[in-house]
Structures are given as C-alpha cells and as structure tokens.
Coordinates of C-alpha atoms in Angstrom, one line a residue:
Chain N
X1 CA -3.2 28.3 13.5
X2 CA -5.3 26.4 10.9
X3 CA -3.6 24.9 7.8
X4 CA -6.9 24.4 6.0
X5 CA -5.6 25.5 2.6
X6 CA -2.6 23.1 2.8
X7 CA -4.7 20.2 4.1
X8 CA -7.4 20.6 1.5
X9 CA -4.8 20.9 -1.3
X10 CA -3.2 17.6 0.0
X11 CA -6.6 15.9 0.2
X12 CA -7.5 16.9 -3.4
X13 CA -4.1 15.8 -4.6
X14 CA -4.6 12.5 -2.9
X15 CA -8.0 12.0 -4.4
X16 CA -6.7 12.8 -7.9
X17 CA -3.7 10.5 -7.5
X18 CA -5.7 7.5 -6.0
X19 CA -8.1 7.8 -9.0
X20 CA -5.3 8.3 -11.4
X21 CA -6.0 5.1 -13.5
X22 CA -9.5 6.4 -14.2
X23 CA -8.1 9.7 -15.7
X24 CA -5.3 7.8 -17.5
X25 CA -7.7 5.3 -19.1
X26 CA -10.1 8.1 -20.0
X27 CA -7.3 10.0 -21.7
X28 CA -6.0 6.9 -23.5
X29 CA -9.5 6.0 -24.6
X30 CA -9.2 2.5 -23.0
X31 CA -12.0 0.0 -23.1
X32 CA -12.3 -3.3 -21.3
X33 CA -11.6 -5.1 -24.6
X34 CA -9.1 -8.0 -24.3
X35 CA -5.7 -8.3 -26.1
X36 CA -7.1 -10.7 -28.7
X37 CA -4.0 -12.8 -29.6
X38 CA -4.0 -14.2 -33.1
X39 CA -4.5 -18.0 -32.9
X40 CA -3.1 -20.4 -35.6
X41 CA -5.6 -21.5 -38.1
X42 CA -3.8 -24.5 -39.5
X43 CA -3.3 -26.5 -36.3
X44 CA -6.1 -27.3 -33.8
X45 CA -4.2 -29.2 -31.1
X46 CA -1.7 -27.8 -28.7
X47 CA 0.8 -29.6 -26.5
X48 CA -1.6 -29.1 -23.5
X49 CA -5.3 -28.2 -23.1
X50 CA -6.4 -24.6 -23.7
X51 CA -7.2 -23.9 -20.1
X52 CA -3.8 -25.1 -18.9
X53 CA -1.9 -23.2 -21.6
X54 CA -3.8 -20.0 -20.9
X55 CA -2.8 -19.9 -17.3
X56 CA 0.3 -22.0 -16.9
X57 CA 2.2 -22.2 -20.2
X58 CA 5.2 -20.7 -18.4
X59 CA 5.4 -23.8 -16.1
X60 CA 5.5 -26.0 -19.2
X61 CA 8.2 -23.9 -20.9
X62 CA 10.4 -23.8 -17.8
X63 CA 10.1 -27.6 -17.4
X64 CA 11.0 -28.0 -21.1
X65 CA 14.0 -25.8 -20.6
X66 CA 15.1 -27.8 -17.6
X67 CA 14.6 -31.1 -19.3
X68 CA 16.4 -30.2 -22.5
X69 CA 19.3 -28.2 -21.0
X70 CA 19.9 -30.1 -17.7
X71 CA 18.6 -33.6 -18.3
X72 CA 19.1 -34.2 -22.0
X73 CA 15.5 -35.2 -22.6
X74 CA 14.3 -33.9 -25.9
X75 CA 10.8 -35.2 -26.6
X76 CA 7.6 -34.4 -24.7
X77 CA 4.7 -36.8 -24.5
X78 CA 1.5 -34.6 -24.6
X79 CA -1.7 -35.2 -22.8
X80 CA -3.3 -36.7 -25.9
X81 CA -0.5 -39.1 -26.5
X82 CA 1.3 -37.2 -29.3
X83 CA 5.0 -36.5 -29.0
X84 CA 6.6 -33.2 -29.6
X85 CA 10.2 -31.9 -29.7
X86 CA 10.7 -29.7 -26.6
X87 CA 11.6 -26.6 -28.6
X88 CA 10.3 -23.1 -28.3
X89 CA 11.3 -21.9 -31.7
X90 CA 10.9 -25.3 -33.5
X91 CA 7.6 -26.5 -31.9
X92 CA 5.7 -23.5 -30.4
X93 CA 6.6 -21.0 -33.0
X94 CA 6.0 -23.4 -35.8
X95 CA 2.2 -23.0 -35.3
X96 CA 2.3 -19.6 -33.5
X97 CA 4.4 -18.1 -36.3
X98 CA 4.0 -14.5 -35.2
X99 CA 5.4 -13.7 -31.8
X100 CA 4.2 -10.1 -32.0
X101 CA 0.6 -11.1 -32.7
X102 CA 0.5 -14.0 -30.4
X103 CA 3.0 -13.9 -27.4
X104 CA 3.4 -10.2 -27.2
X105 CA -0.2 -9.2 -27.3
X106 CA -1.1 -10.8 -24.0
X107 CA 2.2 -10.2 -22.4
X108 CA 2.2 -6.5 -23.2
X109 CA -1.5 -6.3 -22.2
X110 CA -0.8 -7.5 -18.6
X111 CA 2.7 -6.0 -18.4
X112 CA 4.7 -9.2 -18.4
X113 CA 8.2 -9.3 -19.8
X114 CA 9.2 -13.0 -20.2
X115 CA 12.9 -13.6 -20.4
X116 CA 12.6 -16.3 -23.1
X117 CA 13.8 -13.8 -25.7
X118 CA 17.1 -13.1 -23.9
X119 CA 18.3 -16.4 -25.4
X120 CA 15.7 -17.4 -28.1
X121 CA 15.2 -15.3 -31.2
X122 CA 12.0 -14.4 -32.8
X123 CA 12.3 -16.1 -36.3
X124 CA 10.3 -13.3 -37.9
X125 CA 12.7 -10.7 -36.4
X126 CA 15.7 -12.7 -37.6
X127 CA 14.2 -12.9 -41.1
X128 CA 13.6 -9.2 -41.2
X129 CA 17.2 -8.3 -40.1
X130 CA 18.6 -10.7 -42.7
X131 CA 16.8 -8.5 -45.1
Chain K
X1 CA -9.3 -14.6 22.0
X2 CA -9.2 -11.4 20.0
X3 CA -6.8 -13.0 17.6
X4 CA -8.8 -16.2 17.2
X5 CA -12.0 -14.3 16.7
X6 CA -10.6 -12.0 14.0
X7 CA -8.9 -15.0 12.3
X8 CA -12.3 -16.7 12.2
X9 CA -14.0 -13.6 10.9
X10 CA -11.5 -13.2 8.1
X11 CA -11.6 -16.9 7.2
X12 CA -15.4 -16.8 7.1
X13 CA -15.4 -13.7 4.9
X14 CA -12.8 -15.3 2.6
X15 CA -14.9 -18.5 2.3
X16 CA -18.0 -16.4 1.6
X17 CA -16.2 -14.7 -1.3
X18 CA -15.0 -18.1 -2.6
X19 CA -18.5 -19.5 -2.6
X20 CA -19.9 -16.2 -3.9
X21 CA -17.6 -16.3 -6.8
X22 CA -18.8 -19.7 -7.9
X23 CA -22.6 -18.9 -7.7
X24 CA -23.7 -17.4 -10.9
X25 CA -26.1 -14.9 -9.4
X26 CA -23.6 -13.5 -6.9
X27 CA -20.7 -12.9 -9.3
X28 CA -21.8 -9.4 -10.1
X29 CA -22.3 -8.7 -6.4
X30 CA -18.7 -9.7 -5.5
X31 CA -17.1 -8.6 -8.7
X32 CA -18.7 -5.3 -9.3
X33 CA -21.1 -4.0 -6.7
X34 CA -19.0 -4.6 -3.6
X35 CA -15.8 -3.3 -5.1
X36 CA -17.5 -0.1 -6.2
X37 CA -19.2 0.3 -2.9
X38 CA -15.9 -0.2 -1.1
X39 CA -14.1 2.4 -3.3
X40 CA -16.9 4.9 -2.7
X41 CA -16.8 4.3 1.0
X42 CA -13.0 4.7 1.0
X43 CA -13.0 8.0 -0.9
X44 CA -15.9 9.6 0.9
X45 CA -14.8 8.3 4.3
X46 CA -11.2 9.4 4.0
X47 CA -12.3 12.8 2.7
X48 CA -14.8 13.2 5.5
X49 CA -12.3 12.3 8.2
X50 CA -9.6 14.5 6.8
X51 CA -12.0 17.4 6.6
X52 CA -13.1 16.8 10.2
X53 CA -9.4 16.9 11.2
X54 CA -8.8 20.0 9.2
X55 CA -11.7 21.8 11.0
X56 CA -10.5 21.1 14.5
X57 CA -8.7 24.0 16.0
X58 CA -4.9 23.8 16.7
X59 CA -4.3 27.2 18.2
X60 CA -0.9 26.5 19.8
X61 CA 2.3 24.7 19.0
X62 CA 2.2 21.4 20.8
X63 CA 5.2 19.9 19.2
X64 CA 6.7 16.9 20.8
X65 CA 10.4 17.6 20.8
X66 CA 13.4 15.4 21.1
X67 CA 16.0 18.1 21.0
X68 CA 17.1 21.5 22.1
X69 CA 14.8 24.3 21.1
X70 CA 16.3 27.2 19.1
X71 CA 17.1 30.0 21.4
X72 CA 20.4 31.8 21.9
X73 CA 22.9 31.6 19.0
X74 CA 25.6 29.9 21.2
X75 CA 23.2 27.1 22.3
X76 CA 23.2 24.3 19.7
X77 CA 19.6 23.7 18.5
X78 CA 18.2 20.4 17.3
X79 CA 17.0 21.6 13.9
X80 CA 15.4 18.2 13.1
X81 CA 14.4 17.1 16.6
X82 CA 12.9 20.5 17.6
X83 CA 12.5 22.3 14.3
X84 CA 11.9 26.0 14.3
X85 CA 11.4 26.6 10.6
X86 CA 9.0 25.2 7.9
X87 CA 12.0 23.5 6.2
X88 CA 12.9 21.8 9.4
X89 CA 9.3 20.6 9.9
X90 CA 9.2 19.4 6.3
X91 CA 12.4 17.4 6.8
X92 CA 11.1 16.0 10.1
X93 CA 7.8 15.0 8.5
X94 CA 9.6 13.4 5.5
X95 CA 11.7 11.3 7.8
X96 CA 8.6 10.3 9.8
X97 CA 6.5 9.5 6.8
X98 CA 9.1 7.8 4.7
X99 CA 11.4 6.2 7.3
X100 CA 9.2 6.0 10.5
X101 CA 11.7 7.8 12.6
X102 CA 9.7 7.7 15.8
X103 CA 9.5 3.9 15.6
X104 CA 13.3 3.9 15.3
X105 CA 13.3 5.1 18.8
X106 CA 11.3 2.2 20.1
X107 CA 12.8 0.8 23.3
X108 CA 12.1 -2.3 25.4
X109 CA 12.2 -2.8 29.1
X110 CA 13.3 -6.1 30.6
X111 CA 13.1 -7.3 34.2
X112 CA 16.2 -9.4 34.8
X113 CA 17.2 -11.3 37.9
X114 CA 18.5 -9.1 40.6
X115 CA 15.9 -7.7 40.2
X116 CA 17.1 -5.3 37.7
X117 CA 15.2 -3.3 35.1
X118 CA 17.1 -3.0 31.9
X119 CA 16.3 -0.8 29.0
X120 CA 17.5 -1.4 25.5
X121 CA 16.8 -0.5 22.0
X122 CA 14.3 -2.5 19.9
X123 CA 14.5 -2.0 16.2
X124 CA 12.5 -5.0 15.0
X125 CA 9.2 -3.2 15.0
X126 CA 10.7 -0.4 13.0
X127 CA 12.3 -2.8 10.5
X128 CA 9.2 -4.9 10.0
X129 CA 7.0 -1.8 9.7
X130 CA 9.3 -0.3 7.2
X131 CA 9.5 -3.6 5.2
X132 CA 5.8 -4.0 5.3
X133 CA 4.8 -0.5 4.3
X134 CA 7.4 -0.2 1.5
X135 CA 6.5 -3.6 0.1
X136 CA 2.8 -2.7 0.2
X137 CA 3.5 0.5 -1.7
X138 CA 5.5 -1.3 -4.4
X139 CA 2.9 -4.1 -4.7
X140 CA 0.1 -1.5 -4.9
X141 CA 2.0 0.3 -7.7
X142 CA 2.7 -3.0 -9.5
X143 CA -1.0 -3.7 -9.5
X144 CA -1.6 -0.7 -11.7
X145 CA -0.7 -2.9 -14.6
X146 CA -4.2 -4.3 -14.2
X147 CA -5.9 -1.0 -14.1
X148 CA -4.1 1.0 -16.8
X149 CA -4.0 0.3 -20.5
X150 CA -1.4 0.7 -22.0
X151 CA 0.7 -0.3 -19.0
X152 CA 2.8 2.7 -18.1
X153 CA 6.6 2.4 -18.4
X154 CA 7.2 3.0 -14.7
X155 CA 5.0 0.1 -13.7
X156 CA 6.9 -2.3 -16.0
X157 CA 10.1 -0.9 -14.7
X158 CA 9.0 -1.5 -11.1
X159 CA 7.9 -5.0 -11.9
X160 CA 11.2 -5.6 -13.6
X161 CA 13.2 -4.4 -10.6
X162 CA 11.0 -6.3 -8.1
X163 CA 11.5 -9.5 -10.2
X164 CA 15.2 -8.8 -10.6
X165 CA 16.4 -12.3 -9.7
X166 CA 14.2 -14.0 -12.4
X167 CA 13.5 -17.0 -10.2
X168 CA 10.9 -19.2 -11.9
X169 CA 8.0 -18.2 -14.1
X170 CA 6.1 -16.0 -13.4
X171 CA 9.2 -14.5 -11.8
X172 CA 9.3 -14.3 -8.1
X173 CA 8.8 -10.8 -6.7
X174 CA 11.0 -9.9 -3.8
X175 CA 8.2 -7.8 -2.2
X176 CA 5.9 -10.8 -2.1
X177 CA 8.4 -12.6 0.2
X178 CA 9.2 -9.4 2.2
X179 CA 5.6 -8.5 2.9
X180 CA 4.6 -12.0 4.1
X181 CA 7.7 -12.2 6.4
X182 CA 7.0 -8.7 7.8
X183 CA 3.3 -9.4 8.4
X184 CA 4.3 -12.7 10.1
X185 CA 6.6 -10.8 12.4
X186 CA 4.1 -8.1 13.1
X187 CA 1.6 -10.8 14.1
X188 CA 4.1 -12.8 16.1
X189 CA 5.1 -9.6 17.9
X190 CA 1.6 -9.3 19.3
X191 CA 1.6 -12.9 20.5
X192 CA 5.1 -13.1 21.9
X193 CA 5.1 -10.3 24.5
X194 CA 2.4 -10.6 27.2
X195 CA 2.2 -6.8 27.5
X196 CA 1.7 -6.3 23.8
X197 CA -0.8 -9.2 23.8
X198 CA -2.7 -7.5 26.6
X199 CA -3.2 -4.3 24.7
X200 CA -3.9 -5.9 21.4
X201 CA -7.5 -5.4 20.3
X202 CA -9.8 -7.2 17.9
X203 CA -9.2 -4.5 15.4
X204 CA -5.4 -4.9 15.6
X205 CA -5.6 -8.5 14.7
X206 CA -8.4 -8.0 12.2
X207 CA -6.3 -5.6 10.1
X208 CA -3.4 -7.9 10.3
X209 CA -5.3 -11.0 9.2
X210 CA -7.0 -9.1 6.5
X211 CA -3.6 -8.0 5.1
X212 CA -2.2 -11.5 5.5
X213 CA -5.3 -12.9 3.7
X214 CA -4.9 -10.3 1.0
X215 CA -1.2 -10.9 0.4
X216 CA -1.6 -14.7 0.9
X217 CA -4.3 -15.0 -1.7
X218 CA -2.3 -12.9 -4.1
X219 CA 0.8 -15.0 -3.7
X220 CA -1.2 -18.2 -4.0
X221 CA -2.7 -16.9 -7.3
X222 CA 0.6 -15.8 -8.7
X223 CA 2.7 -18.9 -7.9
X224 CA 0.4 -21.8 -7.3
X225 CA -3.3 -21.6 -8.5
X226 CA -3.1 -19.4 -11.5
X227 CA -6.3 -17.7 -12.6
X228 CA -6.8 -16.3 -16.1
X229 CA -4.9 -13.1 -15.8
X230 CA -6.1 -11.6 -19.0
X231 CA -9.7 -12.0 -17.9
X232 CA -8.8 -10.4 -14.6
X233 CA -7.4 -7.4 -16.3
X234 CA -10.6 -7.2 -18.4
X235 CA -12.6 -7.1 -15.2
X236 CA -10.3 -4.5 -13.6
X237 CA -10.4 -2.3 -16.7
X238 CA -14.2 -2.6 -16.8
X239 CA -14.4 -1.3 -13.3
X240 CA -12.0 1.6 -14.0
X241 CA -13.7 2.6 -17.2
X242 CA -17.2 2.2 -15.7
X243 CA -18.2 -0.5 -18.1
X244 CA -18.2 -3.3 -15.5
X245 CA -18.5 -7.0 -16.5
X246 CA -17.4 -10.2 -14.9
X247 CA -15.7 -12.5 -17.5
X248 CA -16.6 -16.2 -17.2
X249 CA -13.0 -17.2 -16.8
X250 CA -12.6 -15.3 -13.5
X251 CA -13.3 -17.3 -10.4
X252 CA -12.4 -18.9 -7.1
X253 CA -9.4 -17.5 -5.4
X254 CA -9.5 -14.2 -7.3
X255 CA -12.9 -13.4 -5.6
X256 CA -11.3 -14.0 -2.2
X257 CA -8.5 -11.6 -3.1
X258 CA -10.9 -9.0 -4.5
X259 CA -13.3 -9.3 -1.6
X260 CA -10.6 -9.0 1.1
X261 CA -9.3 -6.0 -0.8
X262 CA -12.8 -4.5 -0.9
X263 CA -13.1 -5.1 2.9
X264 CA -9.7 -3.5 3.5
X265 CA -10.4 -0.3 1.6
X266 CA -13.9 0.0 3.0
X267 CA -12.5 -0.6 6.5
X268 CA -9.9 2.2 6.1
X269 CA -12.0 5.3 7.1
X270 CA -13.4 3.5 10.2
X271 CA -10.2 2.2 11.6
X272 CA -6.6 2.9 12.7
X273 CA -5.6 2.4 9.1
X274 CA -6.4 6.1 8.8
X275 CA -2.9 6.7 10.1
X276 CA -1.9 7.0 6.4
X277 CA -3.6 10.4 6.4
X278 CA -3.3 11.1 10.1
X279 CA 0.5 11.0 10.1
X280 CA 0.5 14.2 8.0
X281 CA -1.9 15.8 10.4
X282 CA -0.3 15.1 13.8
X283 CA 0.0 18.5 15.5
X284 CA 2.8 17.0 17.6
X285 CA 4.9 16.5 14.5
X286 CA 3.8 19.0 11.8
X287 CA 4.3 22.2 13.7
X288 CA 7.4 24.3 14.1
X289 CA 8.5 24.6 17.7
X290 CA 8.8 28.5 17.8
X291 CA 6.8 29.0 21.0
X292 CA 9.4 31.4 22.3
X293 CA 10.3 33.2 19.1
X294 CA 6.8 34.0 18.2
X295 CA 3.7 34.8 20.2
X296 CA 0.7 32.6 19.3
X297 CA -2.6 34.0 20.1
X298 CA -5.6 31.7 20.2
X299 CA -7.9 33.1 17.6
X300 CA -10.8 31.3 19.2
X301 CA -10.4 33.0 22.6
X302 CA -13.7 34.1 24.0
X303 CA -13.6 37.9 24.5
X304 CA -13.5 37.8 28.3
X305 CA -14.1 41.1 30.0
X306 CA -11.0 41.9 32.1
X307 CA -10.3 44.5 34.6
X308 CA -6.6 45.3 34.7
X309 CA -4.6 46.6 37.7
X310 CA -4.1 49.9 36.0
X311 CA -7.8 50.3 35.5
X312 CA -8.4 49.2 39.1
X313 CA -6.0 51.7 40.4
X314 CA -7.6 54.4 38.3
X315 CA -11.1 53.5 39.7
X316 CA -10.0 53.5 43.3
X317 CA -7.5 56.3 43.0
X318 CA -8.9 58.6 45.6
X319 CA -9.5 55.9 48.2
X320 CA -6.0 54.5 47.8
X321 CA -4.6 57.9 48.1
X322 CA -6.7 58.7 51.2
X323 CA -5.4 55.4 52.8
X324 CA -1.9 56.5 52.0
X325 CA -1.0 53.4 50.1
X326 CA 1.7 53.4 47.4
X327 CA 0.5 53.5 43.8
X328 CA 2.2 52.4 40.6
X329 CA 1.3 55.7 39.0
X330 CA 2.7 58.8 40.5

C-alpha cells in the first residue's frame, strides 16, 4: 500500500504553512519599513542616551517604579547631571505627549504589550473621555 | 569526546558569527545570504527526503502493536494499541505526535546487589522531551511577531499567555525557562548514564549544543544584552518580503542567534532532526493492524511462474494412474 496522495498533500500543506509569513505579508502589502515613532520637537535631551532608551527603557521605568513605590525616592539624577521627577505621566509623557504616536507605534510593531497602562492612564485618552 | 568536540564546533561557529556581524563586509553574508541559503536548503531538503520516503514501497502492514489485535467479538481488542481502523490509527498517531506516547513507555534496567536485575519505569525522558518540544513550538510561534506585519492576534495572545506572570520587563516567558531546563536535562541524561553515553554520537551532542546555543543566545538577548528589536524586525521583514537589508543597529549577539538558527534549519534535512516529518511516516505506527481481516497482496510481486499441484497432477495423470497412486481428483 502506498499513501502517496496523503503524503504529498501533507508535504504541500507543510510547505505552505512554514512559508505562511511570506503569504501573509504579501497579502497585507507589508514592507520592511520601520514603525517611525513621532519624536518630540521641543525637547532635545532625554533622561538617558538614545541608545540606552531604545533598547532598555523598560529597565529604567521598572527601576523608577520600584524606587518611587517601594523606597520613597522621587527624583532621578540623569547621566548629564540634570534631575527629573520619576514619573511616567508627569515626566515621560510631558515631552512624548502622544502615547499612540510614540509608545504604541513601536510596541504594536514588535508585538509588545507593556503593562504600564494597567495603572497609568494616557492623558490624551483621559482628555478625550472627559469630552 | 564527542560532546567536547561538538561543543567546540558550536562555540567556534558562534564566535564566527559574532565576529562576522561586526565586520562591515560580512554583515550581508551573515544577515541575508546565509539565512536564505539555510531556508532554501531546509525546504528543498525536507521535500526531497519526504518524497523519497513516499516512494519507498510499504506493501504489508508491519505495525508494532502493544495490544490485542481485533479478532473475535468476545476477545477485547486494543483499539489504540493495535488499531484496526483508520480512526484508531489517527488517534494513535495523534497521541504519538502530540504526547510522545512511545517515550512514555520508556523503562530502565538497574543491576542491584544480589545480583538482581530490576526493571522500572523512567518517565523523565518523556517529560523533558515533551517540555522541550512544546516550548520550542510556542517559542517558534511567538517569533512570528518578527516576521509578520501587522502582528496577528494569535501571536500576541500566545506571548501574553507565555508571559502571564509579568515578571520584570520585558516580561519573563515561561517557555524560555522550560526549554533551557529541558535541554539541560537532555544533555545531562547523555552524560549521566554510561550506556547512554556510549551510544551518544557527535551528531546527538551537536544538535543539543546547537539548540542550547540558540535558546541561550535568545535568552541573553531578551533579558541581558538587549539589541535594537525594531531594527531586528526590519531585518526579518526584509527577508520575508524579499527586500533584504541589514540595518546598522543590528549586531553582536543577534548574529550569533541568527547564524545558529541558520545552521539548525540547514542541518535538518541531513540529520536525525528529520524525525519531525518521519514520525508521520513510520510504517510501524501509521498502519492499521488488519493483517487477518484483510488480505494484503504485494503489488510489486514479480510475476513468478508457478506450477501448482493441480497442474502437476494433470500433467502426470496417466503415469500416476498407472502406478496406482491416489489422486486428489477422482
């Protein structure tokens, strides 16, 4: 007994499934263009260098949270000597005013769902719901 | 010796990728050409091997059974252990492919003082294999977030479930821990038992070290030395949409990860890793045991010229009769 039909069907199915991202991106018209987050224009300096913020801002935010919530330390001395309040909404979102165009662009792009927003609120969203 | 040699080979290859990723002229080689070549090797190689398997004749039912064959109605048959129907075979295959049922039967033999040979069950191999394979599948599916844009909902859901405990940021994935522990056990298993160590080949260790290197570099990148993940997705999307480019922000450890992955998938068709396809094509598992219920004739039988007794009796009819011997006819 030969099950050629069944085996070849399985093989074709496997080849289609394993190359699924190719078909998916083709159908969605995806290009290799990046997420292009909207950077603030008014302020030039951040609380840490660009390279660090790009890859490890979550470390900083977590350490801020721990210091504020658990150790009652409220100000952060940045790498360039400036001091900042350790606040997500008050400090970060003061310059990066638009969560949707800054935070969400990259996070959605790479499929990350940070749990900041389970406690913090996006001021723009609050504004909108106030009406 | 095999273990040491394969460890050295994997380390050298990893170092090669690390250096290659930092040399301007080699970035395209490691970031584009090798991954494409590896994927092509994988697709063509896997298809070739499956087609070869499909073409090999399996004229008879050679099922390995672990239960009573279906026969008389008052004899209880093992419908899963010795399946006689396609449904039974499908269920048996599903249990084998999804839950590694045959590994569950793994036993160990121990020589105790006495001397006394003691047999017992040994489920650790099954458990570690299950943990490794399922983690690997989940990690593989999670990685689709780099290859698909927009990220499909099921990938985000999977990442969410995997990072359920929300430990740290980026959140700790349970599968990252599970796969490393499982791989460590699978490696230790080969070292621990002298008999297993004796039959372990270079290729056994090579596959393991390759996987450990792959998972290890991934874990290092996620939790310790973070690369620019957006740039990595741009690279991945470039490969998938056939507009390859290596962004300048990509480097170092990522090239190790990518190169080890390329090696792994290119290695698939040439190695025992082909069991991912072979498990479906094992004639000892995927056939119904209906040898008694149905007659299976080998369609490749050479048409041998036979001379039956009836024909023989016909031919020598007169002589047999003259000798007074009994005949079947008459």
